[in-house]
Short mmCIF file of C-alpha atoms in Angstrom, two decimals:
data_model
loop_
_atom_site.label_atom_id
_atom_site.label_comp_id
_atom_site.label_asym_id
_atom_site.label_seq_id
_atom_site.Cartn_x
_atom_site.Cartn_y
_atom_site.Cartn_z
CA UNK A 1 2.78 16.94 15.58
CA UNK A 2 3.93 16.09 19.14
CA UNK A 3 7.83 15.60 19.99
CA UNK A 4 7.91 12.44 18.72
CA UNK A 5 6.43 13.41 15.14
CA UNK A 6 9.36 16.50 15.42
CA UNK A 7 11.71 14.48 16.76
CA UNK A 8 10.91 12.08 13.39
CA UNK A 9 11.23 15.17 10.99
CA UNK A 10 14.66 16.37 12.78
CA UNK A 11 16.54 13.20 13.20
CA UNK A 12 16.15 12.08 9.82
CA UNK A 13 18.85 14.99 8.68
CA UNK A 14 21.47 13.29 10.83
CA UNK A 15 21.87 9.72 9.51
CA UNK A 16 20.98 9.42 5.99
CA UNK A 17 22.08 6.43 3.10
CA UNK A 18 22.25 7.44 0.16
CA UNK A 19 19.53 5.14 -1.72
CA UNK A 20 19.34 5.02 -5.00
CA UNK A 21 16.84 7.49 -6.22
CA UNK A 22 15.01 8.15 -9.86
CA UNK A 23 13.28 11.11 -9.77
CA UNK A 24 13.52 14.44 -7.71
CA UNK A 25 10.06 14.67 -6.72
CA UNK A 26 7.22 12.48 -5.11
CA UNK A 27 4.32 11.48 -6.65
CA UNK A 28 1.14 11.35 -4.79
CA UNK A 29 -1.50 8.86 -4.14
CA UNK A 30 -4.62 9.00 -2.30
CA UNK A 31 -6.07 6.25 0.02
CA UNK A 32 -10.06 5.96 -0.80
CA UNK A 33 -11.11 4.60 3.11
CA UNK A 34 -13.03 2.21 1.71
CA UNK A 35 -13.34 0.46 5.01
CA UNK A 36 -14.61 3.46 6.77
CA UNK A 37 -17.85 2.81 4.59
CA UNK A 38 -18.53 -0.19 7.42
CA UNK A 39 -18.02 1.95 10.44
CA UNK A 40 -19.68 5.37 9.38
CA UNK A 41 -16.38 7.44 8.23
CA UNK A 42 -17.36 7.64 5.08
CA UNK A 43 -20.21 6.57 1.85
CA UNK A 44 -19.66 4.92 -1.21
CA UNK A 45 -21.43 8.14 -2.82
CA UNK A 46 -18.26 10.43 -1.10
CA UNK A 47 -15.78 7.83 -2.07
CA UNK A 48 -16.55 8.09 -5.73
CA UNK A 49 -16.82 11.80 -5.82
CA UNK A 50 -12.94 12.05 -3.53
CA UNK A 51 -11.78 10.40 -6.31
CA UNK A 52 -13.00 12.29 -9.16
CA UNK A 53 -11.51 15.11 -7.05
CA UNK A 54 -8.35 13.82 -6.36
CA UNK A 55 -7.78 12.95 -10.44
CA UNK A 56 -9.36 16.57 -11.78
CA UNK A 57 -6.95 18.08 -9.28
CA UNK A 58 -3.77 16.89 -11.20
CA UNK A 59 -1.99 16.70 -8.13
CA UNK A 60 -2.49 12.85 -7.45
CA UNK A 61 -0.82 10.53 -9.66
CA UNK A 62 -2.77 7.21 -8.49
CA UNK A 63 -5.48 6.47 -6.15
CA UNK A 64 -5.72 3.07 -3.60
CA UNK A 65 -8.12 1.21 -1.78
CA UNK A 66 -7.69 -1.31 1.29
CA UNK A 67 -7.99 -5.23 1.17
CA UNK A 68 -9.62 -7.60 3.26
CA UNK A 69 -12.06 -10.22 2.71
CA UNK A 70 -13.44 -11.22 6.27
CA UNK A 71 -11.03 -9.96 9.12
CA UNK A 72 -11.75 -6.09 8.71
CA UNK A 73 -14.72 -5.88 6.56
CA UNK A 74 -14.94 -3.14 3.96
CA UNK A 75 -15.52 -2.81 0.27
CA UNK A 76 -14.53 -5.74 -1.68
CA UNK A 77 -11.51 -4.02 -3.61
CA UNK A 78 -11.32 -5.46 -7.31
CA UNK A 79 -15.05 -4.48 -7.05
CA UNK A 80 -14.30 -1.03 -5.61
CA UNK A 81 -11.59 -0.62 -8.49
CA UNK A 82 -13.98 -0.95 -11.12
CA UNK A 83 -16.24 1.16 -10.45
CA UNK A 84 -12.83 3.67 -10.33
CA UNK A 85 -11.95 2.69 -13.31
CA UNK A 86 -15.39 3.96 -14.91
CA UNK A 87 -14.92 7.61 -12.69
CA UNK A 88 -11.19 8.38 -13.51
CA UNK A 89 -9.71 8.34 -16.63
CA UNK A 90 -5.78 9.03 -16.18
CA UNK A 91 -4.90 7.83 -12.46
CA UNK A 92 -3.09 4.14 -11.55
CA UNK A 93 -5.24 2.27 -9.77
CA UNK A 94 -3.93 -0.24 -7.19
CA UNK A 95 -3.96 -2.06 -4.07
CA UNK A 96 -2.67 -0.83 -1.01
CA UNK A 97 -2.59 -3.44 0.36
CA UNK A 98 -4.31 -6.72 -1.28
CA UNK A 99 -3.80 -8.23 2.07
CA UNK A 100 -6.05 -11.08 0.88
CA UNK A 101 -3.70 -11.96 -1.68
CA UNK A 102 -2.91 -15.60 0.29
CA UNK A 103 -6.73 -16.26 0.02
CA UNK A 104 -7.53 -16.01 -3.23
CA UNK A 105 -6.94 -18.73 -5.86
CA UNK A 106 -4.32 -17.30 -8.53
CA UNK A 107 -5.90 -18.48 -11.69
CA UNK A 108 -9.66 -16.52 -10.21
CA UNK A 109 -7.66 -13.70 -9.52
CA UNK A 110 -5.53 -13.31 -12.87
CA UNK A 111 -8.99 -13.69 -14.70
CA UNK A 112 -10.05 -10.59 -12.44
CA UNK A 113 -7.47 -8.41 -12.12
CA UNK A 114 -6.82 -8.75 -16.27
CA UNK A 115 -10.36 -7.52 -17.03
CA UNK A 116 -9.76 -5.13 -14.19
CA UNK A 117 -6.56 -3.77 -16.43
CA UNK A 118 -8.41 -4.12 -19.59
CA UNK A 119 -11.47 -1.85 -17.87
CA UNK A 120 -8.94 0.78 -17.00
CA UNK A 121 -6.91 1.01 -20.28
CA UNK A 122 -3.95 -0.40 -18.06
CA UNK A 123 -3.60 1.42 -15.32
CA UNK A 124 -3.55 -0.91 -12.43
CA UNK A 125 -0.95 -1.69 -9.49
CA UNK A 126 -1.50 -5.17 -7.83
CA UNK A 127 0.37 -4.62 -4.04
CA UNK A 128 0.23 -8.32 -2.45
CA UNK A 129 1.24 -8.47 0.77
CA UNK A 130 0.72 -11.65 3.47
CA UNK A 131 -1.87 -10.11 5.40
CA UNK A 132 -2.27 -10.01 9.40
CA UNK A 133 -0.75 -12.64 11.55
CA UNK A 134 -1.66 -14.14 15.17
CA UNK A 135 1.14 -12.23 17.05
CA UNK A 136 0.01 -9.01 15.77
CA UNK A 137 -3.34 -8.88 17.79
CA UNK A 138 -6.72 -7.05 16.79
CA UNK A 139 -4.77 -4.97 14.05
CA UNK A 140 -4.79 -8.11 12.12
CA UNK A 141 -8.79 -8.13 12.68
CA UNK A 142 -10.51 -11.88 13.00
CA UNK A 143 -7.27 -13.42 11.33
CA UNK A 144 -7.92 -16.54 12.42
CA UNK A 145 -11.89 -16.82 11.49
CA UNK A 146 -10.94 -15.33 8.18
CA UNK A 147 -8.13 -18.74 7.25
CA UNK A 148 -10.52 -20.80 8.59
CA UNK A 149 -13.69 -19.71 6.48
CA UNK A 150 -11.20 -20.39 3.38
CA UNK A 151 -10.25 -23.49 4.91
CA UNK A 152 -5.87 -22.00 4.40
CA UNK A 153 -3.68 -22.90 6.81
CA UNK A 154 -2.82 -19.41 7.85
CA UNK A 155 1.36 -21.08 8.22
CA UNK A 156 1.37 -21.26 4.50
CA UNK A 157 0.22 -17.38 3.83
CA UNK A 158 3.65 -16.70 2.80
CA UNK A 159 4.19 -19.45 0.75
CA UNK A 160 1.25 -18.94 -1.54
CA UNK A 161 1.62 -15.28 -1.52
CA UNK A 162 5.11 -16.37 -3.34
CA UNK A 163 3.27 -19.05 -5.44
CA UNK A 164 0.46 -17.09 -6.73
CA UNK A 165 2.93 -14.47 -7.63
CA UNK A 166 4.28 -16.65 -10.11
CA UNK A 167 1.29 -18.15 -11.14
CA UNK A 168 -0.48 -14.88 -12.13
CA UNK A 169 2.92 -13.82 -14.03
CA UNK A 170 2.69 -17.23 -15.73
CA UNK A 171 -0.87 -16.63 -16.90
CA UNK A 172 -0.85 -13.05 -18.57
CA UNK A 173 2.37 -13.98 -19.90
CA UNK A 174 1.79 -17.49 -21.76
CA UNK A 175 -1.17 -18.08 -23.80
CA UNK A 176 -1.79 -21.01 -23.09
CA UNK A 177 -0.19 -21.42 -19.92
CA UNK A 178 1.09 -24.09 -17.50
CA UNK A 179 2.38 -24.66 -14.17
CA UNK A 180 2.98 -27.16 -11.63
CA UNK A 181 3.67 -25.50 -8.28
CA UNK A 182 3.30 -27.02 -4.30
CA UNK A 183 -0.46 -25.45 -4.51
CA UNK A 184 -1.05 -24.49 -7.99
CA UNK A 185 -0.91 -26.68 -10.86
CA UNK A 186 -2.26 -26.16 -14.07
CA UNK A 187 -1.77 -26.72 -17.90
CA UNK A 188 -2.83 -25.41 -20.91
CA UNK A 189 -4.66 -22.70 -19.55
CA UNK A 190 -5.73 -19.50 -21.18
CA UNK A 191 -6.77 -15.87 -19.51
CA UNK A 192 -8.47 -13.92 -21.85
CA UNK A 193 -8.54 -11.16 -22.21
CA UNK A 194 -4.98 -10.64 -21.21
CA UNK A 195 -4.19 -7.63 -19.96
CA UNK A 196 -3.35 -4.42 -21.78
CA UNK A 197 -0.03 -4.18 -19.50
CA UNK A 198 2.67 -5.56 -21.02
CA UNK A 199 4.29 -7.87 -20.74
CA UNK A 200 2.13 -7.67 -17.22
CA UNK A 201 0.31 -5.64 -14.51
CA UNK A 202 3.13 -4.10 -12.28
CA UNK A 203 3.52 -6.66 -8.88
CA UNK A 204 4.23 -4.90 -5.83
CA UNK A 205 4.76 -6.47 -2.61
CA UNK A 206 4.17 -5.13 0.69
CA UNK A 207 6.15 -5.80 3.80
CA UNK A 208 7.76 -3.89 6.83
CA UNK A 209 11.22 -5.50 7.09
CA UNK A 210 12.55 -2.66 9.66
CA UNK A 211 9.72 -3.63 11.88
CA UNK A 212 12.15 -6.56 13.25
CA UNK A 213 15.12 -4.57 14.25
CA UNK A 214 17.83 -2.61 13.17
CA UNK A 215 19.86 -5.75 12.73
CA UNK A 216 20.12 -8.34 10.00
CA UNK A 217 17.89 -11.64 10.89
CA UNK A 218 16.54 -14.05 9.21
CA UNK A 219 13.21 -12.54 8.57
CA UNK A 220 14.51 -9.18 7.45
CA UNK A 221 16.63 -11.27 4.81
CA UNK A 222 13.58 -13.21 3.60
CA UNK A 223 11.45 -9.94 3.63
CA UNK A 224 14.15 -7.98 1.37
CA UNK A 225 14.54 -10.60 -0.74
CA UNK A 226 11.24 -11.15 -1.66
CA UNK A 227 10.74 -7.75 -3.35
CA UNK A 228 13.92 -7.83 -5.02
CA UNK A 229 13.18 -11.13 -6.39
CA UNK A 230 9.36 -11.16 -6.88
CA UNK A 231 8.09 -7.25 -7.11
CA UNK A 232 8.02 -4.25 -9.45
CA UNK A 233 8.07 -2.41 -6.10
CA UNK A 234 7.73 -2.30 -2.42
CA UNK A 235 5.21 -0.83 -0.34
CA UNK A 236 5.48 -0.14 3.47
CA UNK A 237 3.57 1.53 6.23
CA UNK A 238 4.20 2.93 9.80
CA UNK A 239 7.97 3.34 8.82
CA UNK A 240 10.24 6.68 10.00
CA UNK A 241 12.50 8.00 7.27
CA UNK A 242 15.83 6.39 8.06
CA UNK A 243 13.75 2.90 8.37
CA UNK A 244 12.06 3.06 4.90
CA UNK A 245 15.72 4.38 3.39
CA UNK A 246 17.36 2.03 5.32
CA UNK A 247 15.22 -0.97 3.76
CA UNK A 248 15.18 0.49 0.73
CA UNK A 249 18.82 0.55 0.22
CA UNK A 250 18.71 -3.32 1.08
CA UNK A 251 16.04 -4.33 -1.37
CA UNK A 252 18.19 -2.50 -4.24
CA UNK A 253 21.21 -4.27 -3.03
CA UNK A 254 19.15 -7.61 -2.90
CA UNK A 255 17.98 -6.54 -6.40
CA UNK A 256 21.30 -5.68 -8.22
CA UNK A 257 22.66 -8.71 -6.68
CA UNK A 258 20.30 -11.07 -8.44
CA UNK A 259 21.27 -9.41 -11.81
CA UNK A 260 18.00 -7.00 -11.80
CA UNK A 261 18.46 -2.99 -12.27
CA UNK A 262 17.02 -1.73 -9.28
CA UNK A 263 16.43 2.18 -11.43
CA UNK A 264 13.28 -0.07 -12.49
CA UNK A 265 11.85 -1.06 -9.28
CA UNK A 266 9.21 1.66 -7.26
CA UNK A 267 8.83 2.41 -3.77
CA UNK A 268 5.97 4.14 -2.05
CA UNK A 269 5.63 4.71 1.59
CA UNK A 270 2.05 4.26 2.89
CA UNK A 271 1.57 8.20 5.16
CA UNK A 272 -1.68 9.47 7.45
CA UNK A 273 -2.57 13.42 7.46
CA UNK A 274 -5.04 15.19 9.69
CA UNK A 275 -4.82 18.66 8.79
CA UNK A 276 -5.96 21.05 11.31
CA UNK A 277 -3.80 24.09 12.68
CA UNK A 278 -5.61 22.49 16.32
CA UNK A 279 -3.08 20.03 16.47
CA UNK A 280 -4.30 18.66 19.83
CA UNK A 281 -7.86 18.13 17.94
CA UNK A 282 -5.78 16.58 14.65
CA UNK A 283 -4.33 13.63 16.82
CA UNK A 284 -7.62 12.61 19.12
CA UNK A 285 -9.18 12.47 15.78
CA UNK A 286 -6.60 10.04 13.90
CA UNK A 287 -6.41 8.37 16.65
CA UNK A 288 -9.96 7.64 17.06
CA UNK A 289 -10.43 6.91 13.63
CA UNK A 290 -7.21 4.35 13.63
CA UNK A 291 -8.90 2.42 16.85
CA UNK A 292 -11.77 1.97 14.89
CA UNK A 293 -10.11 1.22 11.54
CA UNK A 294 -7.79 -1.47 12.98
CA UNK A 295 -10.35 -2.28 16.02
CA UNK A 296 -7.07 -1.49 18.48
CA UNK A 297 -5.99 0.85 20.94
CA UNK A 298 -3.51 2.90 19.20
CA UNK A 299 -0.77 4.00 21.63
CA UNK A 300 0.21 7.42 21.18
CA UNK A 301 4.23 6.75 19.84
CA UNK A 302 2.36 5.40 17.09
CA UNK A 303 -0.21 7.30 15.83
CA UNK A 304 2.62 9.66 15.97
CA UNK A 305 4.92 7.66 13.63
CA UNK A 306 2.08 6.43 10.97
CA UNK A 307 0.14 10.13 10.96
CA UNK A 308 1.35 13.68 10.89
CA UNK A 309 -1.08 16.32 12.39
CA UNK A 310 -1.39 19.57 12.61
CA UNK A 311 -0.54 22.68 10.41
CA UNK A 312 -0.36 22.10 6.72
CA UNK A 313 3.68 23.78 7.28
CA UNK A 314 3.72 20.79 10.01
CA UNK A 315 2.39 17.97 8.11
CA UNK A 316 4.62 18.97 4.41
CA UNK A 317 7.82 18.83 6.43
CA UNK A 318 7.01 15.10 7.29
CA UNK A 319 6.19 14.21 4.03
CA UNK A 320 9.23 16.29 3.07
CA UNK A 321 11.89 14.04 4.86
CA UNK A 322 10.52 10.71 3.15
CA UNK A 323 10.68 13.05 -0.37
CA UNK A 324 14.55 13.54 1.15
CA UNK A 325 15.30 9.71 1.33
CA UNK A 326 14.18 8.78 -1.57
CA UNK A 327 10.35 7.53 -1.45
CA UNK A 328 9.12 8.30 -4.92
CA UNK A 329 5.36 7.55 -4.29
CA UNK A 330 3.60 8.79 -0.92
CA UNK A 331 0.28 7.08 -0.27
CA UNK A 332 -1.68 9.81 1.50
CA UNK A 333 -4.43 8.64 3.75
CA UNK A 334 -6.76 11.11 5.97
CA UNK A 335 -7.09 9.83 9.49
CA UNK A 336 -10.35 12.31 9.70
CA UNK A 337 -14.53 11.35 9.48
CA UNK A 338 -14.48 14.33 6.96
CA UNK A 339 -13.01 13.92 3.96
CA UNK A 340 -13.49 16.27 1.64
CA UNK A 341 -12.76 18.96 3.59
CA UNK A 342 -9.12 17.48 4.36
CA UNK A 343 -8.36 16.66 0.47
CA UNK A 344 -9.37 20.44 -0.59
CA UNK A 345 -6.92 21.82 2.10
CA UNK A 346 -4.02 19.46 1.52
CA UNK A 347 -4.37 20.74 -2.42
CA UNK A 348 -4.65 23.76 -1.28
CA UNK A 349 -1.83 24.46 1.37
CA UNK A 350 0.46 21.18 1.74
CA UNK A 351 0.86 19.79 -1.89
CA UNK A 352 2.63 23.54 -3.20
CA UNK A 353 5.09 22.93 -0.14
CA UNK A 354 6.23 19.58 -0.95
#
């Protein structure tokens, strides 16, 4: 795990808010790599059978693919979806995160993801988030190329992201349906089918607010607020314990202070694992695989905040601490080339530690 990874596991028992919490235990997801089918991690053939696995083992609660259209090409995701929602039979199915979300027109989109929800008997989780940005460098992958194909001003990602929010909300709730938005208008429009989800598919939004600071700005405000005004729930990535708890507590503030009960919204906290008592070998692996996933050198402070590795004693006492402040859902991905070998052993020796 490094001293920074222990450091991270320690220092969360010294400053902890007391977020509100619902349940006493975390429920697990697992991260299908579905963009690891473009640079060799992985093939469609393992991704379907990792998920059958992760459902018959009764220890994952929902299963999540990656989003992008152009900048870091992978499986197309509603596409991916569907062909989970044949496999699998009890698992949510979701986004993690639809990071495309500002591309895609609303109205094509509700039409989509409602058959999507019909196809899996209602079991989907739609996580938009804005998607890369200039100032965030190859992570983001060809942002720029990507806006411009679509021919989006990439300025006004946020802005639709809000929009088309509302407008797919407005479609699988009205029957007919109008609106007349700044991008979007529309009447008398029907979805059909609507989906089984009612009144709607659960909206999650994904954002990093701690990623700007420990103090209040501007963009921390904006970022909080649109959960707790827009979202069933919030996901985030690359946070330490205290940061997602921290944020959390905000959102629910945000939430409560608009009149909503924040008991209703979820969280879920987006985790890497490379399980391998060689924990040397464990990190030069995840971090290999995250400079090809994200086409960026990964520094090693942070593949030591976004990925625990090492042990299986070493990597449940990370995932413990988020457990401890509060994340209810813990999206597990496996920073390794071999899969299957890293889900059996996290059933197997992390998941009865947690």
């Amino acid at each position: 795990m490094g001293q920074v990874g222990a450091g991270l596991a320690a220092s969360v028992k010294a400053k902890i808010i007391n977020a509100p919490k619902r349940t006493e235990y975390v429920k697990l997801g697992l991260l299908l790599p579905n963009q690891g089918v473009v640079f060799g991690a992985t093939t469609v053939p393992e991704l379907l059978e990792l998920a059958e696995q992760a459902e018959a083992s009764s220890v994952f609660e929902s299963l999540w693919v990656g989003d992008n259209l152009l900048a870091k090409p992978r499986l197309e995701s509603i596409t991916l979806l569907s062909a989970l929602a044949a496999r699998t039979k009890i698992c949510r199915l979701g986004t993690a995160c639809m990071a495309s979300f500002p591309l895609r027109h609303p109205v094509i989109l509700a039409a989509q993801w409602g058959a999507l929800d019909v196809l899996s008997d209602g079991r989907t989780v739609l996580t938009a988030c804005i998607g890369g940005g200039p100032t965030r460098g190859n992570i983001a992958g060809d942002f720029e190329s990507e806006y411009g194909a679509m021919q989006i001003n990439p300025a006004e990602r946020v802005a639709r992201m809000e929009e088309g929010i509302k407008v797919l909300r407005t479609l699988w709730t009205e029957d007919p349906a109008t609106f007349k938005g700044h991008f979007f208008n529309f009447n008398d429009v029907a979805v059909r089918p609507q989906p089984i989800r009612k009144p709607c598919p659960p909206i999650w939004i994904a954002n990093n607010p701690w990623v700007f600071g420990t103090k209040k700005s501007g963009t921390i405000n904006r970022q909080v607020d649109r959960v707790a005004s827009l979202a069933d729930g919030w996901m985030t990535v690359g946070a330490t314990p205290e940061q997602f708890n921290t944020a959390w507590q905000e959102i629910c503030d945000a939430a409560k202070s608009r009149g909503r009960d924040f008991n209703q919204l979820e969280n879920a906290i987006y985790f890497n694992l490379n399980l391998n008592d060689d924990e040397p070998a464990a990190y030069r692996e995840s971090k290999q695989f995250l400079d090809e996933y994200y086409s960026s050198d990964w520094p090693e402070w942070k593949v030591n905040v976004w990925t625990a590795c090492g042990a299986p004693e070493q990597c449940a006492e990370r995932m413990r601490a988020f457990k401890s402040v509060g994340a209810q859902t813990m999206i597990i991905r496996f920073t390794s080339y071999d899969q299957k070998p890293q889900l059996k052993r996290f059933l197997e020796e992390v998941a009865p530690l947690l």
